[in-house]
Coordinates of C-alpha atoms and ligand atoms in Angstrom, one line a residue:
M221 CA 113.4 74.9 52.7
S222 CA 111.6 78.2 51.5
N223 CA 113.3 78.5 48.2
I224 CA 112.4 75.1 46.7
K225 CA 110.4 76.6 43.8
T226 CA 113.0 78.1 42.9
M227 CA 115.7 75.8 42.5
Q228 CA 112.7 73.7 40.4
M229 CA 113.0 76.4 38.3
I230 CA 116.3 76.7 38.1
T231 CA 116.7 73.3 37.2
D232 CA 113.9 73.6 34.6
E233 CA 115.9 76.5 32.7
R234 CA 118.8 75.4 32.4
E235 CA 117.8 72.5 30.7
R236 CA 114.9 75.0 28.9
A237 CA 118.8 76.5 27.9
L238 CA 121.1 73.5 27.3
L239 CA 118.8 70.8 26.1
A240 CA 117.1 70.1 22.9
P241 CA 113.8 70.8 22.4
Y242 CA 113.8 66.3 21.9
A243 CA 115.3 65.8 25.1
M244 CA 113.9 64.4 28.2
H245 CA 113.4 67.6 30.5
S246 CA 113.3 66.9 33.7
A247 CA 109.8 69.1 33.9
N248 CA 107.8 66.4 31.5
T249 CA 108.8 63.1 34.1
R250 CA 105.9 61.2 35.2
G251 CA 107.1 60.8 38.3
R252 CA 107.5 58.1 41.2
R253 CA 105.1 54.9 41.8
H254 CA 105.7 56.5 45.3
A255 CA 104.5 60.0 45.5
E256 CA 107.7 62.0 47.4
A257 CA 108.1 66.1 47.5
A258 CA 110.4 67.2 45.2
H259 CA 113.9 68.2 46.2
P260 CA 115.5 71.3 47.0
Y261 CA 118.4 71.3 45.0
R262 CA 118.3 68.2 43.0
G263 CA 115.9 67.3 39.7
P264 CA 114.6 64.3 39.6
F265 CA 117.0 62.3 37.7
Q266 CA 120.6 63.5 39.5
R267 CA 118.3 62.1 42.2
D268 CA 117.8 58.8 41.1
R269 CA 121.8 58.6 40.2
D270 CA 122.2 59.2 43.3
R271 CA 120.2 57.0 44.9
I272 CA 121.9 54.2 42.3
L273 CA 125.3 55.6 43.4
H274 CA 124.5 54.8 47.1
S275 CA 122.7 51.7 46.7
A276 CA 124.2 48.5 48.1
A277 CA 124.3 46.5 44.3
F278 CA 126.5 49.5 42.8
R279 CA 128.8 49.3 45.5
R280 CA 129.2 45.4 45.1
L281 CA 130.1 46.0 41.1
S282 CA 133.7 46.3 42.4
D283 CA 134.3 42.9 43.1
K284 CA 132.4 41.7 40.3
T285 CA 133.6 39.8 36.9
Q286 CA 133.1 41.5 33.2
V287 CA 135.3 39.0 31.7
F288 CA 138.0 38.1 33.1
T289 CA 138.0 37.3 36.9
D290 CA 141.1 38.5 39.2
W291 CA 143.9 37.4 36.2
N292 CA 145.9 40.7 37.4
D293 CA 145.3 44.3 38.3
Y294 CA 144.5 45.9 35.3
H295 CA 141.7 44.0 33.5
R296 CA 137.9 45.6 33.9
T297 CA 135.8 44.8 36.3
R298 CA 131.9 45.2 36.2
L299 CA 132.3 48.8 38.1
T300 CA 134.9 49.9 35.9
H301 CA 133.3 49.2 33.0
T302 CA 130.1 50.9 33.9
M303 CA 132.6 53.8 35.2
E304 CA 133.2 53.7 31.5
V305 CA 129.7 53.6 29.9
A306 CA 128.7 56.1 31.9
S307 CA 131.4 58.4 30.5
I308 CA 131.1 57.3 26.6
A309 CA 127.6 57.5 27.4
R310 CA 127.5 61.5 28.6
T311 CA 130.2 62.4 25.8
I312 CA 127.3 61.2 23.2
G313 CA 124.8 63.0 24.8
R314 CA 126.2 66.5 25.8
A315 CA 127.2 66.1 22.0
L316 CA 123.5 65.6 20.9
R317 CA 122.1 67.8 24.1
L318 CA 120.3 65.5 25.6
N319 CA 119.3 65.0 29.4
E320 CA 123.5 63.6 30.8
D321 CA 121.4 63.0 34.3
L322 CA 118.9 60.6 33.0
I323 CA 122.1 59.3 31.0
E324 CA 124.2 59.2 34.0
A325 CA 121.6 57.3 36.1
L326 CA 120.4 54.7 33.3
A327 CA 124.5 54.4 32.8
L328 CA 125.2 53.7 36.5
L329 CA 122.3 51.2 36.6
H330 CA 122.6 49.4 33.7
D331 CA 125.0 46.3 34.6
I332 CA 124.0 46.5 38.3
G333 CA 121.7 43.5 38.2
H334 CA 124.8 41.5 37.1
P335 CA 125.6 37.8 39.3
P336 CA 129.1 37.1 40.5
L337 CA 131.3 35.7 37.9
G338 CA 129.7 37.2 34.8
H339 CA 128.3 36.1 32.5
A340 CA 129.3 32.4 33.1
G341 CA 127.4 33.0 36.5
E342 CA 123.8 34.3 34.7
D343 CA 123.7 31.4 32.5
A344 CA 124.2 29.3 35.8
L345 CA 121.3 30.9 37.4
A346 CA 119.4 30.2 34.4
E347 CA 120.0 26.9 34.6
V348 CA 119.1 26.1 38.1
L349 CA 116.2 28.9 38.0
R350 CA 114.3 27.2 35.0
G351 CA 111.3 26.6 36.3
H352 CA 111.2 29.2 39.0
G353 CA 111.2 32.1 36.3
G354 CA 114.5 31.8 34.8
F355 CA 117.2 34.8 35.3
S356 CA 118.7 37.8 33.0
H357 CA 120.7 40.1 34.8
N358 CA 118.4 43.2 32.5
Q359 CA 115.4 42.0 35.0
F360 CA 117.1 41.1 38.1
A361 CA 118.1 45.0 38.1
L362 CA 114.6 45.9 38.6
T363 CA 113.9 43.0 41.0
L364 CA 116.6 45.0 42.7
V365 CA 116.4 48.3 42.8
E366 CA 112.4 47.5 43.0
E367 CA 111.9 45.4 46.0
L368 CA 115.4 44.2 47.4
E369 CA 117.5 47.7 48.4
Q370 CA 116.1 49.1 51.4
R371 CA 117.6 52.2 52.1
Y372 CA 114.3 54.2 52.8
P373 CA 111.4 54.4 55.6
S374 CA 108.9 54.9 53.9
F375 CA 109.0 52.5 51.0
P376 CA 110.5 49.4 49.7
G377 CA 113.4 49.8 46.4
L378 CA 114.5 52.9 46.0
N379 CA 111.4 54.3 44.1
L380 CA 113.2 56.0 40.9
S381 CA 111.7 57.6 38.2
L382 CA 109.3 55.7 36.0
E383 CA 111.7 56.8 33.0
V384 CA 114.7 55.2 34.4
L385 CA 112.5 51.8 35.1
E386 CA 110.6 52.1 31.8
S387 CA 114.2 52.4 30.4
Q388 CA 115.9 49.2 31.8
A389 CA 112.8 47.3 31.0
A390 CA 113.2 48.0 28.0
R391 CA 116.7 46.4 27.9
A392 CA 115.1 43.8 29.5
D393 CA 112.4 43.0 26.9
K394 CA 113.8 43.6 23.2
S395 CA 111.3 41.7 21.9
N396 CA 108.5 44.6 21.7
P397 CA 108.9 46.1 18.2
N398 CA 106.6 48.9 19.0
A399 CA 109.0 50.1 21.6
A400 CA 110.5 53.3 21.4
P401 CA 113.0 53.5 24.0
L402 CA 114.2 57.4 25.0
L403 CA 117.1 58.8 23.2
E404 CA 118.9 58.6 26.3
A405 CA 117.9 55.1 26.6
Q406 CA 119.6 54.3 23.4
V407 CA 122.3 56.3 24.0
V408 CA 123.8 54.0 26.8
D409 CA 123.0 50.6 25.3
L410 CA 125.1 52.2 22.1
A411 CA 128.0 53.6 24.8
D412 CA 127.4 50.3 26.5
S413 CA 128.4 48.2 23.1
I414 CA 131.2 50.9 22.5
T415 CA 132.7 50.7 25.7
Y416 CA 133.3 46.6 25.5
D417 CA 134.3 46.1 22.3
A418 CA 136.8 48.7 23.2
H419 CA 137.6 47.2 26.5
D420 CA 137.6 44.0 25.6
T421 CA 140.8 43.7 22.7
D422 CA 142.7 45.8 25.2
D423 CA 142.7 43.6 28.2
A424 CA 142.6 40.2 25.9
V425 CA 146.0 41.7 24.4
K426 CA 146.9 43.0 27.7
L427 CA 146.7 39.6 29.3
E428 CA 147.7 37.9 26.5
L429 CA 145.0 36.3 24.8
V430 CA 145.7 37.6 21.6
S431 CA 148.4 39.4 20.3
L432 CA 148.1 42.6 18.3
E433 CA 149.3 40.6 15.0
E434 CA 146.0 38.1 15.6
L435 CA 143.8 41.8 15.9
H436 CA 145.2 42.7 12.0
R437 CA 142.6 40.0 11.0
V438 CA 139.9 41.9 12.2
P439 CA 139.9 44.5 9.2
L440 CA 138.2 47.3 11.4
L441 CA 141.4 47.0 13.6
A442 CA 143.7 46.7 10.9
E443 CA 142.6 49.5 9.5
L444 CA 142.6 51.6 12.4
T445 CA 146.5 49.9 12.9
E446 CA 147.5 51.5 9.6
E447 CA 145.6 55.2 9.9
L448 CA 147.9 55.2 13.5
I449 CA 151.2 54.2 11.8
R450 CA 150.4 57.1 9.3
R451 CA 150.2 59.9 11.6
H452 CA 152.9 58.4 14.3
G453 CA 155.1 56.3 12.5
P454 CA 155.7 53.0 13.7
L455 CA 154.9 52.4 17.6
E456 CA 156.0 49.6 20.0
P457 CA 153.4 47.2 21.0
K458 CA 152.7 49.3 24.8
P459 CA 151.7 52.0 22.5
L460 CA 150.0 50.9 19.8
R461 CA 147.9 48.8 22.1
K462 CA 146.5 51.5 24.2
A463 CA 146.2 54.2 20.7
L464 CA 144.2 51.4 19.3
V465 CA 141.3 51.6 22.0
H466 CA 141.2 55.4 21.9
Q467 CA 140.9 55.6 18.4
L468 CA 138.4 52.1 18.8
I469 CA 136.4 54.4 20.4
D470 CA 136.8 57.1 18.9
Y471 CA 135.5 55.5 15.7
Q472 CA 132.6 54.5 16.7
V473 CA 131.5 57.9 18.4
S474 CA 132.2 59.8 15.7
D475 CA 130.0 57.9 13.8
V476 CA 127.3 57.9 15.7
L477 CA 127.4 61.5 15.9
A478 CA 127.7 61.8 12.0
G479 CA 125.4 59.6 11.1
A480 CA 121.8 58.7 13.3
G481 CA 123.1 61.8 15.3
A482 CA 123.2 64.4 12.7
E483 CA 120.0 63.1 11.8
L484 CA 118.8 63.7 14.8
I485 CA 119.4 67.0 14.9
A486 CA 118.3 68.2 11.3
G487 CA 114.5 66.3 12.2
N488 CA 113.8 68.9 14.3
F489 CA 111.9 67.1 16.7
P490 CA 109.8 69.5 18.7
S491 CA 109.7 67.5 21.7
F492 CA 110.5 63.8 23.3
D493 CA 106.9 62.5 22.9
A494 CA 107.7 63.1 18.9
V495 CA 111.2 61.5 18.4
R496 CA 109.8 59.0 19.9
A497 CA 106.2 58.5 18.0
A498 CA 107.9 58.6 15.1
R499 CA 110.8 55.5 16.7
F500 CA 113.6 57.2 15.9
R501 CA 116.4 54.9 16.4
L502 CA 120.2 56.0 17.3
A503 CA 122.3 53.8 15.4
P504 CA 125.8 53.0 14.2
S505 CA 126.1 53.2 10.3
A506 CA 125.6 49.9 8.1
V507 CA 129.1 49.8 8.2
V508 CA 130.1 50.5 11.4
L509 CA 127.6 47.9 11.8
A510 CA 129.1 45.0 9.7
R511 CA 132.7 46.2 10.8
K512 CA 131.8 45.6 14.3
R513 CA 129.9 42.2 14.0
E514 CA 133.4 41.6 12.3
L515 CA 135.3 42.3 15.6
E516 CA 132.9 40.5 18.2
I517 CA 133.3 37.4 16.4
F518 CA 137.2 37.8 16.3
L519 CA 136.2 38.7 20.6
Y520 CA 133.9 35.3 20.6
N521 CA 136.1 33.1 19.4
A522 CA 139.4 34.3 20.6
V523 CA 139.0 35.9 23.6
Y524 CA 135.1 34.4 25.2
R525 CA 136.0 31.5 24.2
H526 CA 139.5 31.1 25.1
E527 CA 140.2 27.6 27.0
Q528 CA 141.5 30.0 29.6
V529 CA 138.4 31.9 30.0
M530 CA 136.4 28.3 29.2
A531 CA 138.6 27.0 32.5
V532 CA 137.1 29.3 34.4
R533 CA 133.8 30.0 33.5
D534 CA 133.1 26.2 33.3
E535 CA 134.9 26.0 37.5
G536 CA 132.8 29.0 38.4
Q537 CA 129.1 27.3 37.0
G538 CA 130.1 24.4 39.0
R539 CA 130.7 26.2 42.2
L540 CA 127.8 28.2 41.6
K541 CA 124.9 25.3 40.9
E542 CA 126.6 23.5 44.5
L543 CA 126.3 26.2 46.4
F544 CA 122.7 26.8 45.2
S545 CA 121.2 23.4 45.7
V546 CA 123.1 23.6 49.3
Y547 CA 120.9 27.0 50.6
V548 CA 117.6 24.9 49.3
K549 CA 118.6 22.0 51.0
N550 CA 119.5 24.2 53.9
P551 CA 117.1 27.1 54.0
D552 CA 118.4 28.1 57.4
Y553 CA 122.2 28.7 55.5
L554 CA 119.7 32.1 54.2
P555 CA 119.7 34.7 55.7
E556 CA 116.6 36.1 57.2
E557 CA 115.2 38.6 54.8
F558 CA 115.7 36.0 52.1
R559 CA 114.6 33.2 54.1
H560 CA 111.6 35.3 54.6
R561 CA 111.1 36.5 51.1
A562 CA 111.0 32.4 49.8
E563 CA 107.8 32.4 51.9
G564 CA 106.4 34.7 48.5
V565 CA 108.6 33.9 45.5
G566 CA 109.3 30.2 46.2
L567 CA 113.0 28.7 48.2
E568 CA 114.6 28.5 44.6
R569 CA 114.2 31.8 43.7
A570 CA 114.8 33.2 46.9
A571 CA 118.1 31.6 46.9
G572 CA 118.9 32.6 43.2
E573 CA 118.1 36.2 43.8
Y574 CA 120.5 35.6 47.2
I575 CA 123.2 34.2 44.8
A576 CA 122.5 36.9 42.2
G577 CA 123.3 39.9 44.6
M578 CA 126.9 38.7 45.8
T579 CA 130.4 39.3 44.5
D580 CA 132.9 37.4 43.4
G581 CA 134.4 37.2 46.3
F582 CA 131.2 36.8 48.7
C583 CA 130.8 34.1 46.7
G584 CA 133.8 32.4 46.9
R585 CA 133.6 31.6 50.5
Q586 CA 130.0 30.6 51.2
Y587 CA 131.0 28.4 49.0
E588 CA 133.8 27.0 51.5
S589 CA 132.1 27.7 54.4
Y590 CA 128.9 26.0 52.7
V591 CA 130.0 23.6 50.9
R592 CA 133.5 22.7 51.3
G593 CA 133.8 23.3 55.4
K594 CA 132.1 24.0 58.5
P595 CA 128.9 26.3 57.8
R596 CA 129.2 29.5 59.6
S597 CA 126.6 32.2 60.0
P598 CA 125.4 33.9 56.7
A599 CA 126.9 37.4 57.0
N600 CA 124.6 40.2 55.2
Ligands
MG885 MG1 127.6 46.5 30.4

């Protein structure tokens, strides 16, 4: 296309006009591991977002557990959680004039490495892979997009921009005190926490694991409820639950924008490098952080450790471990590409990675075939 240069100039001009100087502008990207020509009408981070969206691993999020497995059609899956994170992250990013394309790419990527059965699945895999590299969903997201996804003839993985890979690597290793993630990556981390605090509260009430009255034991939720009643008068349980979730999101987003967000804007940082050198952190205020901690302790005890959730968790973990040992004893049950991968990374690791990529449903069917019943050929 003869107008490539013109289109690139349009992306650059658009970003110069809309984004703050401290945002990660497409013009400043360090490129990709495997060099590729610029796309005629998409900027680099738009292209990353599209590559993630079109990956098999992303589509599988629709049948992966967030917290609750198959209870009804209401609660979040890993996919709807991801879309909520992308939406809230873009809202914060737009208010702070950050790069929304990069934010969206990072949000769509952030949970792509989750195995079936949520954190229960992750813990079971970490246990069976002890001594074989362990398992973390944040790290596995990188393995997926750099090695396992095969979508392009010229390179393995998705060949994402280095800024995207580096941001996901910072999620995977939070131990580096010198790390100063890009603001766009920090926004996604914040949005993740805002999102799950709100939707886990919503799902838990809807699934009747906790009552609205019990929520009032959490000071933040009691305060927000009082405020809603002041504004609307007494509310029936259903509208109250919904209003409370909206309020919980708005409360957290407003806090970030009014606190750290305002500080960022006032800082007049001339470039993303300057903001990074200053190790600027976008974080909730101390008050909100303490309030969120109280809410998260409540969610942990009343919801994540609820006996019904724990029963599903224990059963799922047992199944996943059994399936793993069946694959390790019978490598011919693995699809060809994972048998081949086992030659490089070891059989245990390859079997664990194969399981990690599965949806809840596929994992259940594999269990029924290979552990409970008559083996059949592995599906792709
Ligand atoms: Mg998440």
